[in-house]
Short mmCIF file of C-alpha atoms in Angstrom, two decimals:
data_model
loop_
_atom_site.label_atom_id
_atom_site.label_comp_id
_atom_site.label_asym_id
_atom_site.label_seq_id
_atom_site.Cartn_x
_atom_site.Cartn_y
_atom_site.Cartn_z
CA UNK A 1 14.85 207.70 23.36
CA UNK A 2 12.13 205.13 23.92
CA UNK A 3 12.90 201.61 25.08
CA UNK A 4 11.30 198.19 24.84
CA UNK A 5 9.18 196.39 27.39
CA UNK A 6 8.19 192.77 27.89
CA UNK A 7 4.70 192.51 29.36
CA UNK A 8 3.63 189.23 30.97
CA UNK A 9 0.09 188.22 31.83
CA UNK A 10 -0.09 186.30 35.10
CA UNK A 11 -2.80 183.61 35.16
CA UNK A 12 -2.02 180.61 32.92
CA UNK A 13 1.04 182.44 31.59
CA UNK A 14 3.63 183.11 34.30
CA UNK A 15 1.56 180.85 36.55
CA UNK A 16 0.15 177.67 35.02
CA UNK A 17 -3.22 177.99 36.80
CA UNK A 18 -5.97 180.53 37.43
CA UNK A 19 -4.93 182.20 40.69
CA UNK A 20 -8.48 183.28 41.56
CA UNK A 21 -9.61 179.67 41.66
CA UNK A 22 -6.42 178.70 43.50
CA UNK A 23 -7.08 181.35 46.18
CA UNK A 24 -10.68 180.19 46.64
CA UNK A 25 -9.49 176.57 47.00
CA UNK A 26 -6.83 177.62 49.53
CA UNK A 27 -9.36 179.47 51.66
CA UNK A 28 -11.83 176.59 51.42
CA UNK A 29 -9.14 174.13 52.58
CA UNK A 30 -8.61 176.35 55.65
CA UNK A 31 -12.32 176.44 56.43
CA UNK A 32 -12.53 180.17 55.63
CA UNK A 33 -15.09 180.02 52.84
CA UNK A 34 -18.10 177.95 51.79
CA UNK A 35 -18.41 175.34 49.08
CA UNK A 36 -20.80 177.51 47.11
CA UNK A 37 -18.18 180.27 47.01
CA UNK A 38 -15.62 177.83 45.65
CA UNK A 39 -18.08 176.62 43.02
CA UNK A 40 -18.89 180.21 42.04
CA UNK A 41 -15.21 180.99 41.43
CA UNK A 42 -14.82 177.74 39.47
CA UNK A 43 -17.74 178.77 37.27
CA UNK A 44 -16.18 182.19 36.67
CA UNK A 45 -12.90 180.50 35.76
CA UNK A 46 -14.67 178.36 33.17
CA UNK A 47 -16.46 181.42 31.77
CA UNK A 48 -13.09 183.20 31.51
CA UNK A 49 -11.64 180.28 29.54
CA UNK A 50 -14.63 180.29 27.21
CA UNK A 51 -14.45 184.06 26.78
CA UNK A 52 -17.92 184.81 28.13
CA UNK A 53 -17.12 186.14 31.60
CA UNK A 54 -18.48 189.52 32.73
CA UNK A 55 -15.15 190.74 34.09
CA UNK A 56 -16.56 193.99 35.43
CA UNK A 57 -19.29 192.23 37.42
CA UNK A 58 -16.89 189.60 38.78
CA UNK A 59 -14.36 192.25 39.84
CA UNK A 60 -17.00 194.30 41.61
CA UNK A 61 -18.35 191.23 43.41
CA UNK A 62 -14.85 190.32 44.61
CA UNK A 63 -14.16 193.91 45.69
CA UNK A 64 -17.37 194.05 47.73
CA UNK A 65 -16.27 190.91 49.58
CA UNK A 66 -13.22 192.85 50.83
CA UNK A 67 -15.16 195.89 52.07
CA UNK A 68 -13.97 196.93 55.54
CA UNK A 69 -10.91 194.66 55.50
CA UNK A 70 -7.55 196.24 56.30
CA UNK A 71 -5.37 196.52 53.21
CA UNK A 72 -2.26 195.50 55.15
CA UNK A 73 -3.93 192.36 56.52
CA UNK A 74 -5.03 191.29 53.03
CA UNK A 75 -1.58 191.95 51.60
CA UNK A 76 -0.02 189.80 54.35
CA UNK A 77 -2.52 187.02 53.67
CA UNK A 78 -1.75 187.12 49.94
CA UNK A 79 1.97 186.81 50.61
CA UNK A 80 1.38 183.76 52.81
CA UNK A 81 -0.94 182.25 50.20
CA UNK A 82 1.59 182.89 47.43
CA UNK A 83 4.38 181.18 49.34
CA UNK A 84 2.38 178.05 50.12
CA UNK A 85 0.06 177.69 47.11
CA UNK A 86 1.15 179.75 44.11
CA UNK A 87 4.94 179.41 43.98
CA UNK A 88 4.85 175.73 42.89
CA UNK A 89 2.81 176.74 39.82
CA UNK A 90 5.32 179.26 38.46
CA UNK A 91 6.76 177.53 35.41
CA UNK A 92 10.44 177.13 34.72
CA UNK A 93 9.93 178.55 31.25
CA UNK A 94 8.35 181.66 32.74
CA UNK A 95 11.37 182.17 34.99
CA UNK A 96 13.84 181.72 32.15
CA UNK A 97 11.92 183.99 29.78
CA UNK A 98 11.77 186.81 32.33
CA UNK A 99 15.50 186.41 32.89
CA UNK A 100 16.15 186.47 29.14
CA UNK A 101 14.18 189.67 28.66
CA UNK A 102 16.11 191.31 31.48
CA UNK A 103 19.41 190.26 29.90
CA UNK A 104 18.30 191.68 26.56
CA UNK A 105 17.62 195.07 28.09
CA UNK A 106 13.83 195.04 28.20
CA UNK A 107 11.85 196.72 30.95
CA UNK A 108 9.77 193.86 32.35
CA UNK A 109 6.25 194.24 33.73
CA UNK A 110 3.38 192.02 34.83
CA UNK A 111 0.19 193.17 33.10
CA UNK A 112 -2.78 191.50 34.76
CA UNK A 113 -6.46 191.87 35.51
CA UNK A 114 -5.75 190.71 39.04
CA UNK A 115 -4.79 192.97 41.93
CA UNK A 116 -1.32 194.09 43.04
CA UNK A 117 -1.76 192.07 46.25
CA UNK A 118 -1.80 188.89 44.16
CA UNK A 119 0.72 189.87 41.49
CA UNK A 120 3.16 191.65 43.81
CA UNK A 121 4.65 188.55 45.50
CA UNK A 122 5.15 186.93 42.08
CA UNK A 123 6.87 190.05 40.76
CA UNK A 124 9.15 190.14 43.82
CA UNK A 125 10.23 186.54 43.33
CA UNK A 126 10.90 186.92 39.61
CA UNK A 127 12.70 190.24 39.97
CA UNK A 128 10.04 192.14 38.02
CA UNK A 129 10.02 195.79 39.03
CA UNK A 130 6.66 196.80 37.57
CA UNK A 131 3.11 195.54 38.17
CA UNK A 132 0.29 196.97 36.06
CA UNK A 133 -2.98 195.67 37.47
CA UNK A 134 -6.52 196.37 38.53
CA UNK A 135 -6.75 198.69 41.53
CA UNK A 136 -9.11 198.63 44.49
CA UNK A 137 -10.23 201.72 46.39
CA UNK A 138 -8.70 202.06 49.85
CA UNK A 139 -9.79 204.64 52.44
CA UNK A 140 -8.12 205.03 55.85
CA UNK A 141 -6.22 201.80 55.31
CA UNK A 142 -9.32 199.70 54.54
CA UNK A 143 -10.97 198.54 51.33
CA UNK A 144 -14.18 200.37 50.49
CA UNK A 145 -15.54 197.57 48.30
CA UNK A 146 -15.12 199.59 45.10
CA UNK A 147 -12.90 199.06 42.06
CA UNK A 148 -10.78 202.06 41.07
CA UNK A 149 -9.57 200.73 37.71
CA UNK A 150 -10.12 197.41 35.95
CA UNK A 151 -7.14 196.15 33.94
CA UNK A 152 -8.96 193.82 31.54
CA UNK A 153 -9.55 193.71 27.79
CA UNK A 154 -9.31 197.24 26.36
CA UNK A 155 -8.59 198.40 29.92
CA UNK A 156 -5.25 196.62 29.74
CA UNK A 157 -4.30 198.77 26.76
CA UNK A 158 -5.34 201.92 28.62
CA UNK A 159 -3.27 201.02 31.66
CA UNK A 160 -0.30 199.91 29.53
CA UNK A 161 -0.37 203.16 27.55
CA UNK A 162 -0.41 205.23 30.75
CA UNK A 163 2.50 203.24 32.15
CA UNK A 164 4.42 203.34 28.87
CA UNK A 165 4.12 207.12 28.67
CA UNK A 166 5.63 207.42 32.14
CA UNK A 167 8.52 205.05 31.38
CA UNK A 168 9.29 205.97 27.78
CA UNK A 169 8.20 202.63 26.34
CA UNK A 170 7.67 201.99 22.63
CA UNK A 171 4.80 199.47 22.40
CA UNK A 172 5.58 198.77 18.76
CA UNK A 173 8.98 197.45 19.84
CA UNK A 174 7.63 195.58 22.85
CA UNK A 175 6.40 192.03 23.56
CA UNK A 176 3.30 190.75 25.35
CA UNK A 177 2.81 187.20 26.61
CA UNK A 178 -0.72 185.94 27.30
CA UNK A 179 -3.07 182.96 27.20
CA UNK A 180 -6.41 184.70 26.64
CA UNK A 181 -8.33 186.10 23.69
CA UNK A 182 -9.58 188.83 26.03
CA UNK A 183 -6.09 190.28 25.65
CA UNK A 184 -6.39 190.68 21.88
CA UNK A 185 -6.50 194.51 22.09
CA UNK A 186 -3.09 194.46 23.78
CA UNK A 187 -1.69 191.76 21.49
CA UNK A 188 -2.53 194.01 18.55
CA UNK A 189 -0.73 197.02 20.07
CA UNK A 190 2.68 195.41 20.56
CA UNK A 191 5.18 194.47 17.90
CA UNK A 192 5.78 191.00 19.32
CA UNK A 193 2.65 189.07 20.38
CA UNK A 194 3.56 185.90 22.29
CA UNK A 195 0.88 183.24 22.74
CA UNK A 196 1.33 181.00 25.79
CA UNK A 197 -0.99 178.15 26.92
CA UNK A 198 -3.82 179.68 24.87
CA UNK A 199 -7.53 179.28 25.44
CA UNK A 200 -9.35 177.64 22.49
CA UNK A 201 -10.38 180.89 20.81
CA UNK A 202 -6.92 182.45 21.05
CA UNK A 203 -5.34 179.24 19.77
CA UNK A 204 -7.54 179.36 16.66
CA UNK A 205 -6.81 183.04 16.08
CA UNK A 206 -3.07 182.59 16.59
CA UNK A 207 -3.02 179.83 13.99
CA UNK A 208 -4.92 181.98 11.51
CA UNK A 209 -2.50 184.87 12.00
CA UNK A 210 0.63 182.77 12.06
CA UNK A 211 1.52 183.65 15.65
CA UNK A 212 3.73 181.02 17.29
CA UNK A 213 2.08 179.10 20.12
CA UNK A 214 4.09 178.09 23.18
CA UNK A 215 3.14 175.65 25.93
CA UNK A 216 4.72 176.44 29.30
CA UNK A 217 4.32 173.62 31.81
#
């Protein structure tokens, strides 16, 4: 018998901000990156909001920046960053909605274009057992600078279908929470699309389709 899942996007959904920009700002404040790098990430964030970002190119650029770095060291850094910079941006509504889905018997998962090193600490805090995300190639404990799988746009559907097959999930009976029109392929695969803090294009589409719009602050 198949069961239901509740999928949650991360950036601007569970977390009220874009975590990529937040990470770049955190590193800049510690003197670990340059102003032009911070501005580049800010530009990508704006492109993402406007729906014109080249997600594949951005992901590959970010992956190359990690080439040669130990996976364990990066994971430790992300946990420290999460504790000091990300946790305050997790909304109360996000916490309560995750708890409600658990109580109602849903399998809960974060479905994000980010990496497991970013989403993992959030999942741990919210008691979410599953993280479906982009994956980076690791060899001998170090990043190679390559992307193994990008979980973005139609890629989110591919990854969600793979995961659902393993866990006996019925997408037609499941819910997906997101802020971005880039997630439309996934919104159209679930039985319960949930629109949270939408970008302008998703807001317009949600209104035209009669999808409720929620603002989590």
